[in-house]
PDB file of C-alpha atoms in Angstrom:
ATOM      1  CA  UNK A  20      90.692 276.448 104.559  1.00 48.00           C
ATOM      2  CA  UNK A  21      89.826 272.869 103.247  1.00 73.00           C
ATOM      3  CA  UNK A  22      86.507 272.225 102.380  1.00 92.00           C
ATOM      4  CA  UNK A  23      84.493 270.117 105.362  1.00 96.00           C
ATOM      5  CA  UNK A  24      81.048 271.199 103.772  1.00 97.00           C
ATOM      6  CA  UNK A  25      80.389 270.324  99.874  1.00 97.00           C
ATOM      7  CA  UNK A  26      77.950 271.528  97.685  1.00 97.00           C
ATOM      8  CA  UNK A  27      76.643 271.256  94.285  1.00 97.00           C
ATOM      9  CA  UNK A  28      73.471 272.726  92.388  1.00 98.00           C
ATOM     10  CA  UNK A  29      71.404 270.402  90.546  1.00 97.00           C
ATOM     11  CA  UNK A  30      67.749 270.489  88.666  1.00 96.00           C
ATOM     12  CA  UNK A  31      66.628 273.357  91.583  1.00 97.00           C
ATOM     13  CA  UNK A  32      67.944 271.369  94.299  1.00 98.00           C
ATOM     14  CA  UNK A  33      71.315 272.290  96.420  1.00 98.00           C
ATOM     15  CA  UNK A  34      72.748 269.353  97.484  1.00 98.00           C
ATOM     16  CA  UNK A  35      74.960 269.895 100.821  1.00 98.00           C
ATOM     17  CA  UNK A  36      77.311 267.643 102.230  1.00 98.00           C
ATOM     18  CA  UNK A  37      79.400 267.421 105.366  1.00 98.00           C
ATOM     19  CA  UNK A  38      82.739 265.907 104.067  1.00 97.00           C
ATOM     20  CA  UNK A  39      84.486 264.511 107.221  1.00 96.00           C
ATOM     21  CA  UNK A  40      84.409 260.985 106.097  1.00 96.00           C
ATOM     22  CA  UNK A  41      87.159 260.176 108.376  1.00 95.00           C
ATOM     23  CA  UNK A  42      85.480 261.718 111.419  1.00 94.00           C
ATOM     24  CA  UNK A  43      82.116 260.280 110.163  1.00 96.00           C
ATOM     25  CA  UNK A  44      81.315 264.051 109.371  1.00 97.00           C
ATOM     26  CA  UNK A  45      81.383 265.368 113.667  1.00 94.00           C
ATOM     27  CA  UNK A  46      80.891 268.502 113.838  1.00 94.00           C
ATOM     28  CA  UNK A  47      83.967 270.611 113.608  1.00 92.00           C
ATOM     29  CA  UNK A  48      83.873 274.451 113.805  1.00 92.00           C
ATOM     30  CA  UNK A  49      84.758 274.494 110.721  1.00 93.00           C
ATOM     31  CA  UNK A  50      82.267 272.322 109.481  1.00 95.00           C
ATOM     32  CA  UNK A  51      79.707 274.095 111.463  1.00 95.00           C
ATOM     33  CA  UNK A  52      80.496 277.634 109.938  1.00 95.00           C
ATOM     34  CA  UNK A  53      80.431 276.387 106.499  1.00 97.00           C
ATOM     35  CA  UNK A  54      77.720 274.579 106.734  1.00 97.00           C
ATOM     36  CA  UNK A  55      75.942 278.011 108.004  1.00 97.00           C
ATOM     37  CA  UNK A  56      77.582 279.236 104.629  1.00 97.00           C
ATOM     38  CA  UNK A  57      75.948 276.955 102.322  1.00 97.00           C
ATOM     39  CA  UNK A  58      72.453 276.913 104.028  1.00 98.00           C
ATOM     40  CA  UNK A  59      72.828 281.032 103.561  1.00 97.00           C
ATOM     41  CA  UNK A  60      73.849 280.840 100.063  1.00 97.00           C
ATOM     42  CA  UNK A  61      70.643 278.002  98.759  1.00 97.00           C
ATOM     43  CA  UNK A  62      68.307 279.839 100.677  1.00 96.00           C
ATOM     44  CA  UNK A  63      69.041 283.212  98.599  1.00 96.00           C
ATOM     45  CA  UNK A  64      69.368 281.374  95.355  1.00 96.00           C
ATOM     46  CA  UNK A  65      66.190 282.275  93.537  1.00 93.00           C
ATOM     47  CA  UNK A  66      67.014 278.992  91.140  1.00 95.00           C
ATOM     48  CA  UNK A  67      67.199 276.221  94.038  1.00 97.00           C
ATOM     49  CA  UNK A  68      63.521 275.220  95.080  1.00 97.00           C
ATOM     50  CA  UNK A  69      64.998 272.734  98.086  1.00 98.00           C
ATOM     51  CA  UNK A  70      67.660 271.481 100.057  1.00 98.00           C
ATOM     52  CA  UNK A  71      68.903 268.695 100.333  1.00 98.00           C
ATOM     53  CA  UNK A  72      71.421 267.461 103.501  1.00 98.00           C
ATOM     54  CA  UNK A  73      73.645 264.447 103.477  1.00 98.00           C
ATOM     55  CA  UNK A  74      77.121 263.459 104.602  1.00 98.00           C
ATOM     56  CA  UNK A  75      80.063 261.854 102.415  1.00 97.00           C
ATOM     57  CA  UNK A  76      81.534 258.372 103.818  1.00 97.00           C
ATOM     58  CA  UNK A  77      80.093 255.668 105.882  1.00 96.00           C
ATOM     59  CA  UNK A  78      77.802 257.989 108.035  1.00 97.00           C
ATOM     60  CA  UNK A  79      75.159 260.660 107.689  1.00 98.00           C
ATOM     61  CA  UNK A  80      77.081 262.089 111.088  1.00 97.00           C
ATOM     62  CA  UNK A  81      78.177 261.204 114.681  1.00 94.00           C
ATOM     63  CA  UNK A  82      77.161 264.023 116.025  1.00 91.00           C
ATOM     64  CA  UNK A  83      79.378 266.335 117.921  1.00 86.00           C
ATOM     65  CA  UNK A  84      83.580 266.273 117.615  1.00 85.00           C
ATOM     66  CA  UNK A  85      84.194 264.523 120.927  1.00 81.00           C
ATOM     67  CA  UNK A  86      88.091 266.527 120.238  1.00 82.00           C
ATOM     68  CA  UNK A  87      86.912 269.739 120.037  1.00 84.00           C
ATOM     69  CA  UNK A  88      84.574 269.513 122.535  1.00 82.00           C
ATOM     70  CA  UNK A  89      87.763 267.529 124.609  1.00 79.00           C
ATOM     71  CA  UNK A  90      89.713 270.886 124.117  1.00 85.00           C
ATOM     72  CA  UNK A  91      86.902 273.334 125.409  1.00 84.00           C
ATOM     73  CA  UNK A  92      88.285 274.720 128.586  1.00 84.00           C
ATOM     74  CA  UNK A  93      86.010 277.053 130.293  1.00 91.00           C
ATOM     75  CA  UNK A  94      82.767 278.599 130.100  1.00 93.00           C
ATOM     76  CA  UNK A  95      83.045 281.238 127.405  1.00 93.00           C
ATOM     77  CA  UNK A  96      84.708 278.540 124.985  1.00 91.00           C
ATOM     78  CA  UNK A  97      81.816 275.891 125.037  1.00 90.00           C
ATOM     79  CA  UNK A  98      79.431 278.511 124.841  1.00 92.00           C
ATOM     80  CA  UNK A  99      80.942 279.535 121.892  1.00 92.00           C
ATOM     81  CA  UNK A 100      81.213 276.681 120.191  1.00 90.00           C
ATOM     82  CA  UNK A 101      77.808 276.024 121.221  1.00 92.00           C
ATOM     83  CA  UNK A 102      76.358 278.720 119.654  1.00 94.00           C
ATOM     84  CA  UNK A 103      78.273 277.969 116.376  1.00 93.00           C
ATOM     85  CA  UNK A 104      76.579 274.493 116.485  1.00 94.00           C
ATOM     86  CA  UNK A 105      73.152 275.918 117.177  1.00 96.00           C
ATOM     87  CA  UNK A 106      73.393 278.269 114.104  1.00 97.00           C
ATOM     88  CA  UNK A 107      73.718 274.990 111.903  1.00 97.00           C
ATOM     89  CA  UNK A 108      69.923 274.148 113.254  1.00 97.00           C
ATOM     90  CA  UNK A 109      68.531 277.553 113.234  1.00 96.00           C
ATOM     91  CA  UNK A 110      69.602 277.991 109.696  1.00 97.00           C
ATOM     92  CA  UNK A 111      67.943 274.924 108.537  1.00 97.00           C
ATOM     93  CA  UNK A 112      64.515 275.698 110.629  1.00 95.00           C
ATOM     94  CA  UNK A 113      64.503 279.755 109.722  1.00 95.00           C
ATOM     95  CA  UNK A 114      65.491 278.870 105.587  1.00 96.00           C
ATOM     96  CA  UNK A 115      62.338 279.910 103.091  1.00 95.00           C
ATOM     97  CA  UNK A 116      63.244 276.928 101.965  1.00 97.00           C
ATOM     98  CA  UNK A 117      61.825 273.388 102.463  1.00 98.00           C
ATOM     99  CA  UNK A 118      64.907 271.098 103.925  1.00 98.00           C
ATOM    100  CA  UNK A 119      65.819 267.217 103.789  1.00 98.00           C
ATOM    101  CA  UNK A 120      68.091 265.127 105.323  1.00 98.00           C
ATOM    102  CA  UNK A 121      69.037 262.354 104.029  1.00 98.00           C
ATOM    103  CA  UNK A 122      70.898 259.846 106.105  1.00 98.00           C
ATOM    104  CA  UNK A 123      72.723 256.736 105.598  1.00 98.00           C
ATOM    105  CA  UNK A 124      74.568 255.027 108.389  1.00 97.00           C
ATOM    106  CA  UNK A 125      73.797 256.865 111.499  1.00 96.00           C
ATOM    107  CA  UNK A 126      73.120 259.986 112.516  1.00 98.00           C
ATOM    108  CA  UNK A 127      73.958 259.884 116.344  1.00 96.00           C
ATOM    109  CA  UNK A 128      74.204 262.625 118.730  1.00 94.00           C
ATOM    110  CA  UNK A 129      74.232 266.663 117.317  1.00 94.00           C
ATOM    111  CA  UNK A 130      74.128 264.455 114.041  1.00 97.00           C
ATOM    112  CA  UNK A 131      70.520 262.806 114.917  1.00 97.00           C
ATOM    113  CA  UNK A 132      70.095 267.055 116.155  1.00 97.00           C
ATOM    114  CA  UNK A 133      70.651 268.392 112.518  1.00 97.00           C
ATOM    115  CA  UNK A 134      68.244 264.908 110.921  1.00 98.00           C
ATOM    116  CA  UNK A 135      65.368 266.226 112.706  1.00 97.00           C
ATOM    117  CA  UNK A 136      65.611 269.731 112.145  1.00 97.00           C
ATOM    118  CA  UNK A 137      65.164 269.384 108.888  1.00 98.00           C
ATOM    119  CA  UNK A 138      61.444 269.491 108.001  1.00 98.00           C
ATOM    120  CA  UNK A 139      61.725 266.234 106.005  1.00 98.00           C
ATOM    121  CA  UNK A 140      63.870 262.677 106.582  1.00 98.00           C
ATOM    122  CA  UNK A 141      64.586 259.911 104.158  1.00 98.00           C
ATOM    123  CA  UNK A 142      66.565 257.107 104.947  1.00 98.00           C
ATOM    124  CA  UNK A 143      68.516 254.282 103.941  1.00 98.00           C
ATOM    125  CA  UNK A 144      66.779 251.509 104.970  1.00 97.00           C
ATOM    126  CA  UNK A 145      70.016 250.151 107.011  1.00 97.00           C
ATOM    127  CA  UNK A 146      70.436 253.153 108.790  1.00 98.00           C
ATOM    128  CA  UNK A 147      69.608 254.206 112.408  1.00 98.00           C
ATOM    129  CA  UNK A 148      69.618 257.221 114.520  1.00 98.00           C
ATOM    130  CA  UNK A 149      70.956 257.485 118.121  1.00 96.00           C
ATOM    131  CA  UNK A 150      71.014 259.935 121.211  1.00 94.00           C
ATOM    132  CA  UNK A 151      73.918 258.960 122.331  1.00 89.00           C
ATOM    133  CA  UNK A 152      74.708 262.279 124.674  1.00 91.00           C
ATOM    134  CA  UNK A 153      73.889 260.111 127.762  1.00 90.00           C
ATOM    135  CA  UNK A 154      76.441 257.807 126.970  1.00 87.00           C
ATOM    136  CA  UNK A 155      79.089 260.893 127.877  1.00 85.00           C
ATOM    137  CA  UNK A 156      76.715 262.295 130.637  1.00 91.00           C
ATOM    138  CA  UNK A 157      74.535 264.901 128.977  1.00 91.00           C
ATOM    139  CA  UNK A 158      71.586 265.365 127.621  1.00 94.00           C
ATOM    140  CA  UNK A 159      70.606 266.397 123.863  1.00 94.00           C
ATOM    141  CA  UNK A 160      71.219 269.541 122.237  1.00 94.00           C
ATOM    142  CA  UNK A 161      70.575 271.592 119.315  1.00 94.00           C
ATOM    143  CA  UNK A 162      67.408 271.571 119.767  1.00 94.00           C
ATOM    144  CA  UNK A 163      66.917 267.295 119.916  1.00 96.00           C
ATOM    145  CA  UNK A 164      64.773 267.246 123.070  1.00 96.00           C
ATOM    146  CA  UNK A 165      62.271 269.741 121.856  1.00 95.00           C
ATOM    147  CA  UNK A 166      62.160 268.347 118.362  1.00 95.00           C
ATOM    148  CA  UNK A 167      61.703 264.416 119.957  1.00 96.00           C
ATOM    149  CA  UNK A 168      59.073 265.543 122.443  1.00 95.00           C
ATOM    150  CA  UNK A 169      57.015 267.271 119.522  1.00 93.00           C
ATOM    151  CA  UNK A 170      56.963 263.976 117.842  1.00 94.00           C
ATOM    152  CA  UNK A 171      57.061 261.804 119.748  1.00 96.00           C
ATOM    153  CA  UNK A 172      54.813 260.254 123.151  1.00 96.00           C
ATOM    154  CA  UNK A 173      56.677 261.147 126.095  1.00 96.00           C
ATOM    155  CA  UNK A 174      57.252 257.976 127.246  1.00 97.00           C
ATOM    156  CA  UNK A 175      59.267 257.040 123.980  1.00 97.00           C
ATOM    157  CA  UNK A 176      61.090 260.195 123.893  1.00 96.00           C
ATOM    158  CA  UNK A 177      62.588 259.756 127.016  1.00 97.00           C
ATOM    159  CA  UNK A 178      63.045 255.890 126.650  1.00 96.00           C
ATOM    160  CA  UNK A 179      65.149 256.893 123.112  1.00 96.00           C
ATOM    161  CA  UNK A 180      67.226 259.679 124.591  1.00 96.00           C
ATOM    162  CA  UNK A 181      68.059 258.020 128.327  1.00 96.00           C
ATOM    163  CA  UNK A 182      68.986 254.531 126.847  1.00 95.00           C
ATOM    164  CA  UNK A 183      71.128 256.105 123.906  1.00 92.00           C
ATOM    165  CA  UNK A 184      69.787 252.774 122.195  1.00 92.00           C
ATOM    166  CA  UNK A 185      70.082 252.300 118.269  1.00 96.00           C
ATOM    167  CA  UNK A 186      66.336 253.760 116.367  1.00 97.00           C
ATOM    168  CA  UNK A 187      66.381 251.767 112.919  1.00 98.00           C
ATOM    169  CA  UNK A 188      64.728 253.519 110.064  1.00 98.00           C
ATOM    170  CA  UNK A 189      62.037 251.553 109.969  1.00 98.00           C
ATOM    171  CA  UNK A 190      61.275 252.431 113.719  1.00 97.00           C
ATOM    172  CA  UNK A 191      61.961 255.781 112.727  1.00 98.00           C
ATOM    173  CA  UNK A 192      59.296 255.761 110.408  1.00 98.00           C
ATOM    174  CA  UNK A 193      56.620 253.763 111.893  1.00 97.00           C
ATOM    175  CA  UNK A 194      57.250 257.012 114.701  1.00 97.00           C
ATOM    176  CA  UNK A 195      56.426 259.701 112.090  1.00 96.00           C
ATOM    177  CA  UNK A 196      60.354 260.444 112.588  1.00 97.00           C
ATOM    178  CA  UNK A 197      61.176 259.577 109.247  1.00 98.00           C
ATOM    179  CA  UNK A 198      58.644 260.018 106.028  1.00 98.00           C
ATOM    180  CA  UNK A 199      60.144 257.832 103.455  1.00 98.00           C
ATOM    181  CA  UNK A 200      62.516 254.559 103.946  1.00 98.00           C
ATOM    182  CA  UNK A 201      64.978 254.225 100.625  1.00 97.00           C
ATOM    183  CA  UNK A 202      65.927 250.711  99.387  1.00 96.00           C
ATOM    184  CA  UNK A 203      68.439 251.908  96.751  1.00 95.00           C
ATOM    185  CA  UNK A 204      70.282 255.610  95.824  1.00 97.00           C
ATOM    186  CA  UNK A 205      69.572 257.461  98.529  1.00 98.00           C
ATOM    187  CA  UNK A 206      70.357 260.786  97.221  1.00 98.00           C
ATOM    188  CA  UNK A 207      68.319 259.577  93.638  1.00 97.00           C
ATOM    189  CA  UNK A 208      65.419 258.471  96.547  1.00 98.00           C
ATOM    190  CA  UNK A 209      65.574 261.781  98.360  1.00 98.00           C
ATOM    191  CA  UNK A 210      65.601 263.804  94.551  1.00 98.00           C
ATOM    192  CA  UNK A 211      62.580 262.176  93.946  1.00 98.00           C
ATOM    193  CA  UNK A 212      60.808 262.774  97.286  1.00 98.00           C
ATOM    194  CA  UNK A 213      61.852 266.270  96.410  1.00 98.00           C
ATOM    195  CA  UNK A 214      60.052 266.635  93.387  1.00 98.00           C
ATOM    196  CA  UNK A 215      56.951 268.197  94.703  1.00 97.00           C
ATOM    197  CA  UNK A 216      58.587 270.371  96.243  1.00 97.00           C
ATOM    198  CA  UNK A 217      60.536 271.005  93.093  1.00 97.00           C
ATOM    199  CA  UNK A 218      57.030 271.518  91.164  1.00 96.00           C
ATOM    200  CA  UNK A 219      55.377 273.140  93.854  1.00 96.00           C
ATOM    201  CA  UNK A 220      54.857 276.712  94.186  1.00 96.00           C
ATOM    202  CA  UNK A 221      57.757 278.427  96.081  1.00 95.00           C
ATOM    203  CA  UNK A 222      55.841 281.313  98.037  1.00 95.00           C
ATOM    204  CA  UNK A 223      53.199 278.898  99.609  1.00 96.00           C
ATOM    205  CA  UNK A 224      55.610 276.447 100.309  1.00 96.00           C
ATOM    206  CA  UNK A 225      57.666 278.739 102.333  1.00 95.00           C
ATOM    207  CA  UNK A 226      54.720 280.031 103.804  1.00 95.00           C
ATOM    208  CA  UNK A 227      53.396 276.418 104.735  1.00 96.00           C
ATOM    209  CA  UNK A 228      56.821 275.925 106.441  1.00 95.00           C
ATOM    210  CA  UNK A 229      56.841 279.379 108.891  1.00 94.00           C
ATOM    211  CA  UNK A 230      52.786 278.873 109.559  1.00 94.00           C
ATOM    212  CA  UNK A 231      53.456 274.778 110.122  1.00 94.00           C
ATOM    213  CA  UNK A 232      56.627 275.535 112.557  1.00 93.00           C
ATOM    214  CA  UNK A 233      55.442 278.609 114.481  1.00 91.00           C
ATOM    215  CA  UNK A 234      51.107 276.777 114.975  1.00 91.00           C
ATOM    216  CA  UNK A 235      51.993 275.616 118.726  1.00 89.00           C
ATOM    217  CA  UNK A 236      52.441 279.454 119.248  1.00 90.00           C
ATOM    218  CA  UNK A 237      49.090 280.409 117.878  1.00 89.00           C
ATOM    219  CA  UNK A 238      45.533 280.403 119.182  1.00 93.00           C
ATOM    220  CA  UNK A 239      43.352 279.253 116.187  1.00 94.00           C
ATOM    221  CA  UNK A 240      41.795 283.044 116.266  1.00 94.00           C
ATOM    222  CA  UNK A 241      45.774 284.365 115.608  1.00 93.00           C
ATOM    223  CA  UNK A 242      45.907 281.384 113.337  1.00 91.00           C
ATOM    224  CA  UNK A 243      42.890 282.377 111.424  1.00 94.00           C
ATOM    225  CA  UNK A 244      44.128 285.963 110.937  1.00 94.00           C
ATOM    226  CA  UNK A 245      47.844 285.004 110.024  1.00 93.00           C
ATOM    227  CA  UNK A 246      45.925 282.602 107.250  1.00 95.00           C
ATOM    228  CA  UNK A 247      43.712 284.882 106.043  1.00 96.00           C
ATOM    229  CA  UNK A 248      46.667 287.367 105.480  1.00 95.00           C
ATOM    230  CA  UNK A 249      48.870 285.015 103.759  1.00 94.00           C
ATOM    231  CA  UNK A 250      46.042 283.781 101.361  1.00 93.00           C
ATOM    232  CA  UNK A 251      45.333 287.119 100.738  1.00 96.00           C
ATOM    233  CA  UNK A 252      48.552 287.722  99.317  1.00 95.00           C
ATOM    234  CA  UNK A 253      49.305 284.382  97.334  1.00 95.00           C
ATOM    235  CA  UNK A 254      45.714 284.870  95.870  1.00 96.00           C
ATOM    236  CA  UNK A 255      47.211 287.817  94.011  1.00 96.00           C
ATOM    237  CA  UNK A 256      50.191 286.017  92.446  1.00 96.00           C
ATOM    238  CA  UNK A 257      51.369 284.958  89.403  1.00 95.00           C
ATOM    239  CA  UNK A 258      51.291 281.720  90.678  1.00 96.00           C
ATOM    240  CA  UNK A 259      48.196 281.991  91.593  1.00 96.00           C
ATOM    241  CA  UNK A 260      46.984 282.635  88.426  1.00 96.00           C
ATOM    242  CA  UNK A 261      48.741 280.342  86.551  1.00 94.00           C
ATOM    243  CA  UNK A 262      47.875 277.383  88.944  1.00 95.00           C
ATOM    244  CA  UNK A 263      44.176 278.662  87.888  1.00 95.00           C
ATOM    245  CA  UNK A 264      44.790 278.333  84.264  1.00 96.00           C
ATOM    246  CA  UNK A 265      46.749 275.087  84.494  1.00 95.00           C
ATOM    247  CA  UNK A 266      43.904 273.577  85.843  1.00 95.00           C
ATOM    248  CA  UNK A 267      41.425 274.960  83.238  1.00 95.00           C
ATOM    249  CA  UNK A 268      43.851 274.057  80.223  1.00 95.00           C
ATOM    250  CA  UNK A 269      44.327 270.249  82.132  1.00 95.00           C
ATOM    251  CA  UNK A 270      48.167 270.685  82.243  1.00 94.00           C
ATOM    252  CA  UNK A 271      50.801 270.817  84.900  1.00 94.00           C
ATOM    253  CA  UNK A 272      51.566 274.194  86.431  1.00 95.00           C
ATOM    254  CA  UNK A 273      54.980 276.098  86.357  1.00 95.00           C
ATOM    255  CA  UNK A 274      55.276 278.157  89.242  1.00 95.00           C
ATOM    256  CA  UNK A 275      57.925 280.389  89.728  1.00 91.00           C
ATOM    257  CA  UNK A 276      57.558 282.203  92.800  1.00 89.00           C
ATOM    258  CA  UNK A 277      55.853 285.307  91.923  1.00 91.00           C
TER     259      UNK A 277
END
């Protein structure tokens, strides 16, 4: 099986690629299940601290693989591959750990889908971001109209996904879509976004994530109780303790997630 999905381990951040340069990285079954694989395999290693997404070539990704999806011929088959597609997202959203995308050229389509479900975006500061499912008659997937309508006004949402029209990154960010605009390396940019998350504690960051994801679900009095739980546990950790003596000896923590 050739390798669609690439990754490499770096100063406790996994680096994942999709590597379909000459399909602008669509989203193959292949790709999708390795992709899975990798997400899987940097969310159990104790060493990486975040994740980092990107695709080789000219584009971050263009979404869906129009051939595949071409070949689909009933029901059970697109459902299939549907569900192999959604696992991509749900992996990124369910991982302990914190997840960037960083995207260069476009990320249209399922592509724009996987962008946003990451909980942070940097961007090249050429590169733009399109829902371009109406432009084949259908609607967004993967999760994209949820994720839009979240952060978005509904007006704009709908205006962005109906007219499948080009979002630049500055647009992007001026919408909250984006949180940092790159003019340079983009992977160097996003690795040094990353480093808080790199020096940050790994148990309250992952906690952060599930409480920050989940809070449309909770009242504030379930709120207040899952809080109260979770600080009673991280106020009994190592980290814990030696955030409290980092800031008594005026020196820079090292957490390690106990």
């Amino acid at each position: 099986m050739s390798e669609v999905v690439n990754v490499r381990k770096e100063n406790k951040i996994a680096y994942i690629s999709m590597n379909r340069p000459d399909k602008r990285n669509a989203l193959s079954v292949e790709m999708a299940n390795q992709f899975v694989d990798a997400l899987k395999d940097a969310n159990q290693d104790e060493e990486v601290k975040v994740i980092i997404l990107s695709g080789e070539g000219k584009a971050f990704s263009a979404g869906g693989d129009l051939e595949t999806l071409n070949s689909l011929n009933n029901t059970a088959e697109i459902m299939k591959y549907m569900k192999q597609a959604l696992e991509v997202i749900q992996s990124i959203r369910n991982s302990d750990k914190y997840v960037i995308s960083a995207v260069h050229g476009f990320a249209a389509g399922a592509g724009f889908s996987i962008a946003i479900a990451a909980d942070f975006v940097v961007a090249e500061q050429n590169s733009k971001f399109v829902c371009s499912f109406t432009n084949v008659g259908i609607i967004p997937d993967l999760g994209l109209v949820k994720a839009l309508s979240e952060k978005l006004p509904s007006a704009i949402a709908k205006e962005w996904i109906s007219s499948g029209k080009p979002v630049t990154a500055h647009e992007a960010y001026e919408r909250g879509i984006v949180n940092r605009v790159i003019d340079g390396d983009l992977l160097e940019g996003a690795a040094d976004f990353a480093q808080f998350i790199v020096d940050g504690p790994p148990l309250a960051n992952q906690f952060v994530k599930q409480l920050v994801n989940h809070s449309d679900e909770l009242t504030f009095d379930t709120n207040d109780l899952q809080e109260t739980a979770v600080q009673t546990l991280l106020l009994q950790t190592e980290d814990n303790k030696e955030g409290i003596r980092a800031f008594f000896e005026k020196r820079k923590p090292t957490f390690k997630g106990r």
